[in-house]
Amino acid sequence: MAQALSTRYPLVLVPGMLGFVRLLVYPYWFGIPEALRRGGARVFAVQISPVNSSEVRGEQLLQIVERIRRETGADKVNLIGHSQGAQTARYAAAKRPEWVASVTSVAGPNRGSELADYHALRYPADSARGRLLALFLQLLAMAMWLLETGQRGPLLPIDVHAAHQSLTFEGAALFNRQYPQGVPTSWGGQGAEVVDGVRYYSWSGIVQDKRSDSGGNRFDGSHFFCRMYARGFVREKECDGMVGRISSHLGHVIGDDYPLDHMDIVNQSLGLVGEGADPVRLFTEHAARLKAAGL
Ligand code: CA
């Protein structure tokens, strides 16, 4: 049982916007690498620009993958991306499919995020309000770099406008035209399961009355924000607070209605989630799935 999750290829966890490995002692993937390692998986939680385009982040990821391949002797890796980390992983797989066994999108805004569209309207880049938000995000990213203890390196390039553009529906559509691998061709459908030898998977959650508001989430500020953002969704009422249910689809859709908000899905904050929800198990089950597929 100890080796039930010993996948053939290492698992690489790619964070989303404002992502990190560990701020002081606090991890982005709360309890997830530990659970995977207990099952025998090799896991790398990596740091890339917290605020930048999916293409720039993807190029950084390729350099990291190259290093992991060299260090472990593995030919390929399994990429698991949360939020914008999904597009980042997709970019890397599109560019170097021979290095990637699978791409898994966890609450990835593969069709874009209504929240980003809302911000584009409310905080136009050329307005005083937009410039103030950009400055705030820039300072936040720099503060995070100072506090990062999981994978400290040089200050990674920050581009607020490019990050934002990557996440709007228009930006995501542009990205999908260039990197269509795994993206469903019909709204609500699943995508191709294998493209260029790379397997594509996704899962996501939706904010659900009662179920999401219960348990630890009653004490979790991030859940409050996800609930608030969810109310602003118009195109997709079913969403996790930052990404719509259908927008998250990529490749084989493992599930798209888990009672998990956008932060619950990576077991935030501090493992506080709705009653009965188990986001860590989705990761361990997926590692077992990858192993069974010979990946
Ligand atoms: Ca939570």
XYZ file of C-alpha atoms and ligand atoms in Angstrom:
296
model
C 0.000 0.000 0.000
C 2.931 2.305 0.725
C 3.738 2.504 -3.003
C 0.151 2.828 -4.271
C 0.877 6.312 -5.663
C 4.368 5.715 -7.023
C 3.684 7.054 -10.497
C 6.196 6.295 -13.217
C 6.813 10.012 -13.823
C 7.233 12.690 -11.107
C 4.284 14.923 -10.250
C 4.900 18.639 -10.747
C 2.466 20.974 -8.980
C 2.086 24.303 -10.802
C 0.438 27.129 -8.840
C -1.955 29.768 -10.124
C -1.815 33.552 -10.068
C -0.200 34.856 -6.875
C 0.999 31.298 -6.319
C 3.942 30.243 -4.239
C 5.566 27.155 -2.778
C 5.755 28.255 0.842
C 5.348 31.700 2.409
C 7.474 31.518 5.550
C 6.058 28.218 6.800
C 2.732 28.278 4.980
C 2.333 26.049 1.875
C 0.193 26.732 -1.212
C -0.722 23.045 -1.634
C -1.915 22.492 1.918
C -1.133 18.903 2.936
C -1.213 17.709 -0.666
C 2.468 16.901 -1.452
C 2.728 15.095 1.890
C -0.303 12.917 1.138
C 1.067 12.069 -2.299
C 4.536 11.291 -0.958
C 3.090 9.027 1.702
C 1.768 6.934 -1.175
C 5.204 6.803 -2.765
C 4.909 9.585 -5.370
C 7.799 11.904 -6.253
C 6.360 15.411 -5.958
C 7.754 18.811 -6.917
C 5.848 21.959 -5.938
C 7.420 24.644 -8.123
C 7.625 28.422 -8.182
C 7.075 30.499 -11.301
C 6.205 34.172 -11.793
C 3.225 34.777 -9.524
C 1.902 37.467 -11.841
C 2.565 37.080 -15.558
C 1.149 35.676 -18.787
C 0.601 31.930 -19.141
C 3.208 31.927 -21.934
C 5.949 33.540 -19.798
C 5.054 31.282 -16.877
C 5.030 28.296 -19.247
C 8.555 29.057 -20.484
C 9.738 29.201 -16.856
C 7.985 25.898 -16.202
C 9.807 24.288 -19.134
C 13.137 25.262 -17.594
C 12.056 23.696 -14.295
C 10.860 20.538 -16.047
C 14.196 20.286 -17.812
C 15.937 20.491 -14.427
C 13.624 17.881 -12.831
C 14.219 15.524 -15.755
C 17.950 15.932 -15.308
C 17.858 15.483 -11.526
C 15.498 12.503 -11.449
C 16.486 10.811 -14.691
C 12.786 10.674 -15.648
C 11.989 11.214 -19.345
C 8.754 13.006 -18.600
C 6.691 14.592 -15.839
C 3.010 14.757 -14.915
C 1.960 18.414 -14.706
C -0.872 19.322 -12.333
C -1.845 22.989 -12.503
C -4.224 24.895 -10.267
C -6.067 27.883 -11.719
C -3.720 29.763 -14.111
C -1.257 26.924 -13.463
C -3.458 24.885 -15.821
C -2.782 27.168 -18.807
C 0.865 27.299 -17.763
C 1.066 23.500 -17.872
C -0.838 23.400 -21.162
C 1.659 25.785 -22.725
C 4.604 23.661 -21.585
C 2.985 20.466 -22.913
C 2.157 22.102 -26.238
C 5.771 23.238 -26.678
C 7.525 20.087 -25.444
C 5.033 17.188 -25.529
C 7.928 14.719 -25.352
C 8.667 15.955 -21.826
C 5.099 15.708 -20.535
C 3.169 12.529 -19.721
C -0.002 14.315 -18.637
C -1.560 17.702 -17.954
C -4.185 17.987 -15.253
C -6.203 21.164 -14.850
C -7.509 21.751 -11.319
C -10.089 24.553 -11.418
C -8.317 25.949 -14.485
C -9.921 28.902 -16.295
C -9.449 27.168 -19.628
C -12.124 29.327 -21.260
C -11.293 32.318 -19.104
C -12.609 33.684 -15.841
C -15.610 35.955 -15.478
C -13.823 37.483 -12.530
C -11.023 38.635 -14.837
C -13.589 40.066 -17.260
C -15.255 41.882 -14.396
C -11.922 43.377 -13.356
C -11.192 44.414 -16.948
C -14.399 46.462 -16.907
C -14.053 47.802 -13.394
C -10.303 48.490 -13.451
C -9.278 49.363 -17.050
C -5.484 49.262 -17.440
C -5.329 52.925 -18.533
C -7.432 54.258 -15.650
C -6.151 55.565 -12.307
C -8.026 52.747 -10.607
C -6.450 50.146 -12.913
C -2.958 51.552 -12.341
C -3.499 51.466 -8.596
C -4.580 47.821 -8.727
C -1.555 46.975 -10.891
C 0.757 48.697 -8.403
C -0.846 46.824 -5.528
C -0.390 43.463 -7.266
C 3.192 44.331 -8.166
C 4.005 45.162 -4.532
C 2.175 42.050 -3.353
C 4.180 39.845 -5.727
C 7.424 41.435 -4.479
C 6.423 40.935 -0.844
C 5.631 37.309 -1.619
C 9.077 36.903 -3.176
C 10.635 38.178 0.065
C 8.574 35.743 2.136
C 9.000 32.729 -0.168
C 11.002 30.052 1.597
C 9.961 27.010 -0.431
C 11.929 27.826 -3.550
C 13.765 31.103 -3.189
C 15.426 32.368 -6.344
C 15.871 35.662 -8.179
C 12.833 37.946 -8.374
C 10.776 36.564 -11.249
C 9.396 38.988 -13.849
C 6.035 40.512 -12.973
C 3.548 41.737 -15.578
C 0.135 42.509 -14.151
C -1.473 43.441 -17.458
C -0.242 40.274 -19.204
C -1.447 38.099 -16.318
C -4.850 39.711 -16.428
C -5.110 39.361 -20.219
C -4.353 35.634 -19.951
C -7.386 35.139 -17.739
C -10.118 37.078 -19.558
C -12.438 35.209 -21.918
C -10.915 37.056 -24.864
C -7.365 36.277 -23.723
C -8.199 32.633 -23.055
C -9.811 32.310 -26.512
C -6.632 33.672 -28.096
C -4.523 31.289 -26.038
C -6.794 28.358 -26.972
C -6.424 29.103 -30.680
C -2.657 28.764 -30.312
C -2.691 25.909 -27.807
C -5.940 23.970 -28.350
C -4.658 20.666 -26.945
C -7.302 19.096 -24.706
C -9.766 21.997 -24.958
C -13.323 20.770 -25.667
C -14.632 21.782 -29.075
C -18.192 22.065 -27.741
C -19.386 24.097 -24.766
C -19.936 21.682 -21.887
C -18.226 18.749 -23.594
C -14.999 16.983 -22.788
C -11.747 17.482 -24.663
C -9.428 15.057 -26.410
C -7.954 12.690 -23.845
C -4.614 12.274 -25.620
C -2.880 14.805 -27.869
C 0.689 14.375 -29.129
C 1.103 11.549 -26.610
C 0.093 13.779 -23.659
C -2.961 12.820 -21.592
C -5.296 15.634 -20.536
C -7.514 15.649 -17.434
C -9.449 18.161 -15.377
C -11.534 18.539 -12.263
C -13.205 21.476 -10.589
C -15.777 22.420 -7.998
C -18.705 24.771 -7.584
C -19.880 26.820 -4.659
C -22.936 25.047 -3.315
C -25.327 26.518 -0.794
C -25.170 24.788 2.560
C -22.507 22.215 1.591
C -19.784 24.795 0.867
C -20.795 27.041 3.753
C -20.541 24.285 6.330
C -17.683 22.835 8.355
C -14.337 24.635 8.356
C -15.404 27.084 5.642
C -17.512 28.903 8.237
C -14.196 30.158 9.600
C -12.366 30.641 6.312
C -12.082 34.180 4.937
C -11.161 32.893 1.465
C -14.540 31.165 1.287
C -16.253 34.456 2.065
C -14.505 36.035 -0.942
C -15.319 33.116 -3.227
C -18.993 33.405 -2.246
C -18.926 37.124 -2.911
C -17.216 36.741 -6.313
C -19.611 33.927 -7.279
C -22.515 36.358 -7.045
C -20.954 38.418 -9.854
C -20.955 35.511 -12.320
C -23.490 36.002 -15.097
C -22.526 33.650 -17.927
C -21.988 30.678 -15.653
C -23.995 30.771 -12.476
C -22.363 27.512 -11.460
C -18.831 28.467 -10.499
C -16.258 28.129 -7.735
C -16.079 31.885 -7.154
C -13.323 32.456 -9.705
C -13.873 29.930 -12.505
C -17.089 28.670 -14.119
C -17.946 24.991 -14.089
C -17.895 24.536 -17.870
C -14.963 26.907 -18.379
C -12.788 24.538 -16.357
C -13.220 21.574 -18.726
C -10.069 20.094 -20.265
C -9.471 16.624 -21.686
C -11.105 13.894 -19.636
C -13.358 15.643 -17.111
C -13.019 13.682 -13.889
C -15.617 15.824 -12.131
C -16.838 19.429 -12.310
C -19.251 19.827 -9.413
C -17.352 18.919 -6.273
C -18.546 21.064 -3.343
C -15.298 23.027 -3.368
C -14.626 26.703 -3.958
C -11.576 27.915 -5.877
C -9.352 27.790 -2.784
C -10.902 24.699 -1.156
C -9.743 22.711 -4.160
C -6.111 23.103 -3.023
C -7.210 22.572 0.587
C -7.143 26.253 1.579
C -7.104 27.865 3.935
C -5.372 25.634 6.508
C -7.419 22.669 5.340
C -10.676 24.481 6.133
C -13.291 23.198 3.662
C -16.991 22.347 3.685
C -18.225 19.458 5.762
C -17.458 16.100 4.168
C -15.356 17.629 1.361
C -11.972 16.018 0.804
C -9.859 17.887 -1.766
C -6.675 15.988 -0.836
C -8.292 12.698 -1.752
C -8.931 14.005 -5.287
C -5.155 14.378 -5.670
C -4.312 10.964 -4.240
C -7.016 9.313 -6.357
C -5.608 11.055 -9.385
C -2.072 9.865 -8.659
C -3.471 6.326 -8.490
C -5.236 6.969 -11.821
C -2.000 8.170 -13.431
C -0.148 5.160 -12.072
C -2.804 2.790 -13.414
C -2.448 4.465 -16.829
C 1.286 3.744 -16.746
C 2.132 7.399 -16.225
Ca -11.831 26.863 2.328
